[in-house]
Short mmCIF file of C-alpha atoms in Angstrom, two decimals:
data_model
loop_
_atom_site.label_atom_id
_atom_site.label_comp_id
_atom_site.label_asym_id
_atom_site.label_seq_id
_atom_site.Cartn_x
_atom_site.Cartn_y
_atom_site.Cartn_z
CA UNK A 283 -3.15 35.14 -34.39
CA UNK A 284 -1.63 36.96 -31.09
CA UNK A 285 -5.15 38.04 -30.35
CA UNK A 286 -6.44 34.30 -30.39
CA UNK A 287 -3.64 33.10 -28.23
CA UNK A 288 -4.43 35.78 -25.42
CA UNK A 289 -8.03 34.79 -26.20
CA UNK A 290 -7.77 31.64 -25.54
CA UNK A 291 -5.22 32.54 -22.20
CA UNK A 292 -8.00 33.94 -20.95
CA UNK A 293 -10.42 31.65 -21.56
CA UNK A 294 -7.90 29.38 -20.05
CA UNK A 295 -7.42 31.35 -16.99
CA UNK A 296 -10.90 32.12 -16.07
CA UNK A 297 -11.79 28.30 -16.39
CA UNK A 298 -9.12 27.65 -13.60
CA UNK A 299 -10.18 30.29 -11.37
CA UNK A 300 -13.38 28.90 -11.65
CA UNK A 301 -13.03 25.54 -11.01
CA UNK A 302 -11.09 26.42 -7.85
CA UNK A 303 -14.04 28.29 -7.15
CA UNK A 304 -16.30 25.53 -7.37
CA UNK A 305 -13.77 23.26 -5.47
CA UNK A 306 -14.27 25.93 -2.39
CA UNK A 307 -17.69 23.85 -0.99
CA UNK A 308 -16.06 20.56 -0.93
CA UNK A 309 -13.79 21.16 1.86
CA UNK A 310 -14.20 19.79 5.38
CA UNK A 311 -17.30 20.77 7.68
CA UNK A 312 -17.59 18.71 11.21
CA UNK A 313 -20.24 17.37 12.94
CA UNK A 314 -21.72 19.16 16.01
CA UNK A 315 -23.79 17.42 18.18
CA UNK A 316 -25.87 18.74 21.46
CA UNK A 317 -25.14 16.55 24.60
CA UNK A 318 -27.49 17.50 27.31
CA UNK A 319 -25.77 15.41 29.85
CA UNK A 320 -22.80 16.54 29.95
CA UNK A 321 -24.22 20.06 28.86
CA UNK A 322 -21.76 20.85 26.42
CA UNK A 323 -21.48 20.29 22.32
CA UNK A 324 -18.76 18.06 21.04
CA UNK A 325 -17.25 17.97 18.05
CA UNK A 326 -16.74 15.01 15.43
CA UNK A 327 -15.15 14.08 12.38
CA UNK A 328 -17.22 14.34 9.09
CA UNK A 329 -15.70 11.85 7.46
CA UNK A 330 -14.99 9.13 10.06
CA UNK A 331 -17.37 10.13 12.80
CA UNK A 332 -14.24 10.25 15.43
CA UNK A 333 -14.38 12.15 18.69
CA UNK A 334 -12.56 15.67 17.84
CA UNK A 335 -13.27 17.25 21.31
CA UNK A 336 -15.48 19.00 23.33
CA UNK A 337 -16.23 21.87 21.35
CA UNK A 338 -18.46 24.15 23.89
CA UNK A 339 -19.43 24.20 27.23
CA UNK A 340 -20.20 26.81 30.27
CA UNK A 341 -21.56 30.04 30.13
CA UNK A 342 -24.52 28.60 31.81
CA UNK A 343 -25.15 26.04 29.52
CA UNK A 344 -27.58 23.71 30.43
CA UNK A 345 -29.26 20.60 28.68
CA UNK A 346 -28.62 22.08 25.03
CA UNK A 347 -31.44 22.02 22.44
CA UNK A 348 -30.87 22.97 19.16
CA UNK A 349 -27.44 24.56 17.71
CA UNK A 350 -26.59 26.50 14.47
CA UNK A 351 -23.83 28.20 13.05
CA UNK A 352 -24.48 32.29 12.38
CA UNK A 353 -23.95 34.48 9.79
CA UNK A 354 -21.36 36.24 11.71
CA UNK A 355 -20.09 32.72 11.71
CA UNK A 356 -20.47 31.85 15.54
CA UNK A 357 -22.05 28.84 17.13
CA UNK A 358 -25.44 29.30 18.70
CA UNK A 359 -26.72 27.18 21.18
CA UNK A 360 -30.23 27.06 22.64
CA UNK A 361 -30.11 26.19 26.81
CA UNK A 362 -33.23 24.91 27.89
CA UNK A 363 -32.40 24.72 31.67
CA UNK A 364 -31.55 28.29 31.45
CA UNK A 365 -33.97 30.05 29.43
CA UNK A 366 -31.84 31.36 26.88
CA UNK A 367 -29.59 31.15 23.49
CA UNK A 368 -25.67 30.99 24.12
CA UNK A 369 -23.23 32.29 21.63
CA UNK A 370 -20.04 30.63 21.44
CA UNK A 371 -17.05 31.64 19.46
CA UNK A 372 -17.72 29.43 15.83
CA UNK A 373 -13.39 28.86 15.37
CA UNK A 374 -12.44 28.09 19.12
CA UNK A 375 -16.03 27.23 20.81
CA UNK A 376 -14.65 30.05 23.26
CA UNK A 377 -17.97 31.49 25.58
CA UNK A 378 -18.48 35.25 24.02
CA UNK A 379 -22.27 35.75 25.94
CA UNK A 380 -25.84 35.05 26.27
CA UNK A 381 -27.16 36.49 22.84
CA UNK A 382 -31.24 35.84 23.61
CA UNK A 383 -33.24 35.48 26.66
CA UNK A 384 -36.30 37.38 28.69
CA UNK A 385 -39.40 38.21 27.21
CA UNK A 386 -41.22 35.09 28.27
CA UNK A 387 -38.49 33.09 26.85
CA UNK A 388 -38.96 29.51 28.16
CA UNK A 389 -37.56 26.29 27.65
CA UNK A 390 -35.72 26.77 23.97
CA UNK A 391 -35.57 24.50 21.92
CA UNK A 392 -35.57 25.34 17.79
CA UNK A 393 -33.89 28.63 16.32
CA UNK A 394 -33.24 29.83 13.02
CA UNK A 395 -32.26 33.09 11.34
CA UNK A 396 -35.25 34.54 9.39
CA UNK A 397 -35.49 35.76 5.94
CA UNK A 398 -35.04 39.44 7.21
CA UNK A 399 -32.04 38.50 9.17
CA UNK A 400 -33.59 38.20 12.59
CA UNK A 401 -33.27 35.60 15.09
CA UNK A 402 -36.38 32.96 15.58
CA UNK A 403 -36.34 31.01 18.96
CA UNK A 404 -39.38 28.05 19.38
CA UNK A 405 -40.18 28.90 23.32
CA UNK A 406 -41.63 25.39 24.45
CA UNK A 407 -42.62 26.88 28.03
CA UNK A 408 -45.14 29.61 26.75
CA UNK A 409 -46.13 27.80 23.01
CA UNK A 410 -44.54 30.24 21.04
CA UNK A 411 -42.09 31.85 18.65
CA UNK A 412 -39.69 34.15 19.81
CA UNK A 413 -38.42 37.10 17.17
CA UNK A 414 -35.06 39.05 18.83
CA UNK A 415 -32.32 40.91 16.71
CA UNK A 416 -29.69 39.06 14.53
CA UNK A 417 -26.83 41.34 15.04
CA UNK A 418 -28.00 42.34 18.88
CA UNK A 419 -30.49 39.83 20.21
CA UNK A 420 -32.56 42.35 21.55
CA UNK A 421 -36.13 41.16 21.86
CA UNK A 422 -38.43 42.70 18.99
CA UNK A 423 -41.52 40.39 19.61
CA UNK A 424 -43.93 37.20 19.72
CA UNK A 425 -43.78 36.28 16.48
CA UNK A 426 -46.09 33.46 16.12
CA UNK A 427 -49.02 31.95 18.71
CA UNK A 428 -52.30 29.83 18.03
CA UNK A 429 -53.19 27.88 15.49
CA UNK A 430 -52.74 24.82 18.41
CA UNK A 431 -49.21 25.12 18.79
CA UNK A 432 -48.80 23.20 21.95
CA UNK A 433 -44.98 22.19 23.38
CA UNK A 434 -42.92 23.86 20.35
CA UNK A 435 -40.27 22.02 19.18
CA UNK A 436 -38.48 22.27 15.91
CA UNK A 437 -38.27 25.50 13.90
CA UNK A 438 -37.42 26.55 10.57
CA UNK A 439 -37.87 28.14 7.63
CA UNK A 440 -39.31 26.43 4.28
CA UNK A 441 -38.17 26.89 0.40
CA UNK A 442 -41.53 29.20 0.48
CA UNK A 443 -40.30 31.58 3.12
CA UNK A 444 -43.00 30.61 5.76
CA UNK A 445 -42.14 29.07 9.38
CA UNK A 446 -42.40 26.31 10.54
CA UNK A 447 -43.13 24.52 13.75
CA UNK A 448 -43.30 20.87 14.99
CA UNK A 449 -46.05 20.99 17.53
CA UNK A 450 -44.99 18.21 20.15
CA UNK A 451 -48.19 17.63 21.67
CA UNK A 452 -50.48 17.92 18.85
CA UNK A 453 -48.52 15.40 16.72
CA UNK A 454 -47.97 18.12 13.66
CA UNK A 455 -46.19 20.26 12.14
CA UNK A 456 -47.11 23.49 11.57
CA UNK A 457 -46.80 26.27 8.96
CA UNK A 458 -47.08 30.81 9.66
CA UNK A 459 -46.64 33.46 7.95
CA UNK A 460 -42.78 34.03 6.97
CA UNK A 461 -43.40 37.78 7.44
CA UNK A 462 -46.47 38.65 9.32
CA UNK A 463 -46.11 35.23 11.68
CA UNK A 464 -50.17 34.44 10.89
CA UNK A 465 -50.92 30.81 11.08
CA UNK A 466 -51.83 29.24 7.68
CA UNK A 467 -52.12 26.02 8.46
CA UNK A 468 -51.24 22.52 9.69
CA UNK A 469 -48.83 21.42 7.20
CA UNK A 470 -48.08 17.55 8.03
CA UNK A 471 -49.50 15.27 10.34
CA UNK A 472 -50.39 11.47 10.35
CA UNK A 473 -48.47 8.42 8.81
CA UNK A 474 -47.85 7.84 12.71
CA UNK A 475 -46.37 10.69 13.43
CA UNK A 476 -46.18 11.52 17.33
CA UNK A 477 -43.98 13.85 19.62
CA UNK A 478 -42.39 15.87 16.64
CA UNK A 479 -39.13 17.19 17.28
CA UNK A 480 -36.49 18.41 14.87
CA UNK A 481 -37.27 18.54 10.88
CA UNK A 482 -35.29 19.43 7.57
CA UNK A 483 -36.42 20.08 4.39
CA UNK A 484 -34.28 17.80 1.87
CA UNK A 485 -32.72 17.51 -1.00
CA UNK A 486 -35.47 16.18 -3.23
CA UNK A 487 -37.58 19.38 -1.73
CA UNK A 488 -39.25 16.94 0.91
CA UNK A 489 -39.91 17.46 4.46
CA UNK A 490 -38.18 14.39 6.80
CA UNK A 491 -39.59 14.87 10.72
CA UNK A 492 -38.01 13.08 13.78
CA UNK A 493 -41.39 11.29 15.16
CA UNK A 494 -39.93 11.18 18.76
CA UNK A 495 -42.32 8.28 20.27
CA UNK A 496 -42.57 6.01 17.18
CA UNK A 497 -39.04 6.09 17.05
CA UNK A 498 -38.60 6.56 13.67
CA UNK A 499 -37.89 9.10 10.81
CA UNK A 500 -41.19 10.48 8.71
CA UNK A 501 -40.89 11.47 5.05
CA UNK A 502 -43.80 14.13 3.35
CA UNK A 503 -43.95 16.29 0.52
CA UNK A 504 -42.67 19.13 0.40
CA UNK A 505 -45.36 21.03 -1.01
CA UNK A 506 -48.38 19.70 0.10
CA UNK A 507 -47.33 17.83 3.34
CA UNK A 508 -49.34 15.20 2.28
CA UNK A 509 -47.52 11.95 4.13
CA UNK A 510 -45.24 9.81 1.95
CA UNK A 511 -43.68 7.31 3.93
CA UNK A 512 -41.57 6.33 6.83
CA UNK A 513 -38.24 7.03 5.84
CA UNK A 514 -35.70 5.74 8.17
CA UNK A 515 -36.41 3.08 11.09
CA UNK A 516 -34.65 0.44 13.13
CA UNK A 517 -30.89 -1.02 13.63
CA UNK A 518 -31.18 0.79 17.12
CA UNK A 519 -32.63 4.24 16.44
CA UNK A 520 -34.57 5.27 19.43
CA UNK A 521 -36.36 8.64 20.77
CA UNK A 522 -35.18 10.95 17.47
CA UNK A 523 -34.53 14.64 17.79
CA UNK A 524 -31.98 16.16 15.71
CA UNK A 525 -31.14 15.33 11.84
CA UNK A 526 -29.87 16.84 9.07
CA UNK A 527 -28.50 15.91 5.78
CA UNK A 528 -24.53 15.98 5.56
CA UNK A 529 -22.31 16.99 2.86
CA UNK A 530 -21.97 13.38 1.73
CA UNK A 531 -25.84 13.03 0.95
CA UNK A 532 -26.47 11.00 3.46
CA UNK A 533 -29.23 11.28 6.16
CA UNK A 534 -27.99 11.88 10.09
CA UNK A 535 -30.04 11.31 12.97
CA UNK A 536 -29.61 11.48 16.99
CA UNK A 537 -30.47 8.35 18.85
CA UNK A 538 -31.62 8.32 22.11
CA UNK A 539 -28.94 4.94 22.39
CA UNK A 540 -26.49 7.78 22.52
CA UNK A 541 -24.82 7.73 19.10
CA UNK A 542 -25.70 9.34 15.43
CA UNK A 543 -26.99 7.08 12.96
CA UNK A 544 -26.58 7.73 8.91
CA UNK A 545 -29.16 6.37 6.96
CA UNK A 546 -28.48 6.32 2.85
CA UNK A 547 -30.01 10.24 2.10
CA UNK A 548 -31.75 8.80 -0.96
CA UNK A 549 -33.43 5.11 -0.05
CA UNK A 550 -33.21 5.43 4.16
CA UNK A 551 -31.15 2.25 3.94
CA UNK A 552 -29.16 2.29 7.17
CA UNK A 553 -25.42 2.70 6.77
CA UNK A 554 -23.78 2.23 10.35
CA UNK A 555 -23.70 4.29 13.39
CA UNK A 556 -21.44 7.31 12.53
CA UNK A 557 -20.77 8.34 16.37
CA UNK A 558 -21.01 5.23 17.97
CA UNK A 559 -22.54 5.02 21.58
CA UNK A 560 -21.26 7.55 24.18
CA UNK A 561 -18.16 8.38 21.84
CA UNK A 562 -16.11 11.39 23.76
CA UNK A 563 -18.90 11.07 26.53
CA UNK A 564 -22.03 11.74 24.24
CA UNK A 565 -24.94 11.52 26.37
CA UNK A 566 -28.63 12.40 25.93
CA UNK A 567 -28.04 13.90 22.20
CA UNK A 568 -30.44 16.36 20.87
CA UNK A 569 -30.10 18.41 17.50
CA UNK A 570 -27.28 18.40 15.72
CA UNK A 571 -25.44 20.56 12.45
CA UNK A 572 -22.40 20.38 10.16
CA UNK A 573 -20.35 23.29 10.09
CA UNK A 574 -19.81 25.27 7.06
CA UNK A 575 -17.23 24.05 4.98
CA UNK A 576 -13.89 26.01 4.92
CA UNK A 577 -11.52 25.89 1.74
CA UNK A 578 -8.30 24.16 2.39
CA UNK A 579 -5.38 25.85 1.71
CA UNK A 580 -4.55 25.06 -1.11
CA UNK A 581 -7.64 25.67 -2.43
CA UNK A 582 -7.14 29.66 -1.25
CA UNK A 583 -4.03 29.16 -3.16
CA UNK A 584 -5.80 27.92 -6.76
CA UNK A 585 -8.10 30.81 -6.12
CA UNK A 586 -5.18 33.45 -5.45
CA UNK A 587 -3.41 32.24 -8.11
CA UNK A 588 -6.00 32.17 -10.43
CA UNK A 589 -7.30 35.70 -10.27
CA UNK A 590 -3.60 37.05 -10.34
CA UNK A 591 -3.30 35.64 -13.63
CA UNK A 592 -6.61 37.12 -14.64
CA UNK A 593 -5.30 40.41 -13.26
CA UNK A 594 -2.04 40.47 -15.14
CA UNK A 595 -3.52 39.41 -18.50
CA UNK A 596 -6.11 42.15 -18.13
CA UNK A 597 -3.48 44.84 -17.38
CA UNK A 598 -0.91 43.03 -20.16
CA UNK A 599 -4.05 43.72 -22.60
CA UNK A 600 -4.81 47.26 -21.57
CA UNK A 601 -1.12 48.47 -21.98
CA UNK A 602 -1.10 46.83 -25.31
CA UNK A 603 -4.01 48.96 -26.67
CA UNK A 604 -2.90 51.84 -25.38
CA UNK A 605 0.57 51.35 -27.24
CA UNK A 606 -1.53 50.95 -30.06
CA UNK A 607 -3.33 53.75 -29.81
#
């Protein structure tokens, strides 16, 4: 009988620690957009879309491009005007120093951190893809060239491992090598796309592309690129670049009309504009990212709490059998 009560303790125990576990991801992320006039990235909300501040600025920065948050947990920031990517402190937005740049870099706009760990910068100037350091930024190579790439854009990497590229002035986007950088192919073009910019891969496994000229939001398959449909459109979206899906599902878009727009991440209904024009002095946004979430509190608290207990029955069982032995 004592053996099933401490059995089902246990039992009891774990299931709390994990559920606070699983509680972690819930917890608040902001939004961080790119506002190349005012050179700086500002900080908003996730929840209401209110102006939090301006989260980064100087060190050179000039019109910003694309930003993401590290695995060191820093911002990075590409500056187009300056020919290089700008690390910023990820908790205070504090300058620390100019992580990539040389090597032909020119006119950044897409990054992303590779499989392997490294660094991948889309170098618009010289139609190519930068590969530097993760931990360092020291310049290793070119990573990927040809295949048409013309006025890179948007860069990332797929569920498949392999990069890719929107191709601004061929109207595509295309697809190399995740480890050797060889082009394979052009992945998705047509259904009106035109002027590519920024792209995510979505929940449903589905690639959604900001068709910069068209004005609009492009929706193809994941797998085969084949073009589905357009996905978002109107209620004031104009000259797309950045998107992303946020934590609540939902589908987040810069609008040339100065504001963020969320579009319903399932049907591309429009919901409202989530940063409403020029809010905190937003001006000329580009890309745009949610931060990682951070437990609250409290939830650090469940979790302590939870593998204490653990800890103390385990010991409380251990002294038991050895009494018994």
């Amino acid at each position: 009988m004592k053996r099933n009560r401490r059995a089902v303790l246990s039992a009891a125990l774990y299931f709390a620690t994990v559920m606070s576990l699983l509680a972690a991801p819930n917890a608040s992320a902001d939004l961080f957009v790119s506002s190349q006039g005012t050179n700086s990235v500002l900080q908003y909300n996730e929840t209401t879309g209110a102006f939090i501040g301006t989260f980064a600025s100087g060190g050179g920065l000039g019109a910003p491009n694309d930003l993401r948050f590290g695995p060191d947990g820093n911002l990075y920031v590409s500056s187009y005007t300056s020919d290089n990517v700008l690390r910023y402190n990820g908790t205070s937005g504090a300058f620390l120093n100019v992580f990539a740049t040389g090597s032909g870099l020119s006119g950044p706009y897409g990054m992303a951190f590779g499989p392997d760990g490294n660094f991948y910068v889309s170098s618009n100037g010289s139609n190519n893809v930068k590969r530097y350091n993760g931990t360092t930024g020291a310049f290793i190579d070119t990573f990927a060239t040809g295949g048409g790439l013309n006025s890179p854009d948007g860069l990332g990497f797929g569920p498949d491992g392999n990069l890719y590229v929107s191709s601004g002035l061929t109207n595509a986007v295309l697809r190399y090598n995740g480890t050797t950088g060889a082009f394979i192919d052009s992945f998705a073009s047509g259904g009106g796309l035109s002027a590519p910019a920024g792209f995510v891969f979505g929940p449903d496994g589905n690639l959604y592309v900001s068709s910069f000229s068209t004005d609009n939001v492009l929706r193809y398959n994941g797998t085969t690129g084949a073009f589905i449909n357009t996905f978002a459109t109107g209620s004031g979206l104009t000259g797309p670049i950045g998107l992303g899906f946020g934590p609540d599902g939902n589908l987040y878009v810069s609008s040339g009309s100065n504001e963020v727009l969320r579009y319903n991440g399932t049907s591309g209904a429009f919901i409202d504009s989530f940063v409403t024009a020029g809010s905190g002095g937003l001006n000329g946004p580009s890309y745009l990212t949610f931060s990682a979430p951070v437990p609250e509190p409290e939830t650090y608290a469940m979790m302590l709490a939870g593998l204490g207990l653990l800890g103390f029955a385990a010991r409380r069982r251990k002294h038991q059998a050895a009494a018994a032995a």
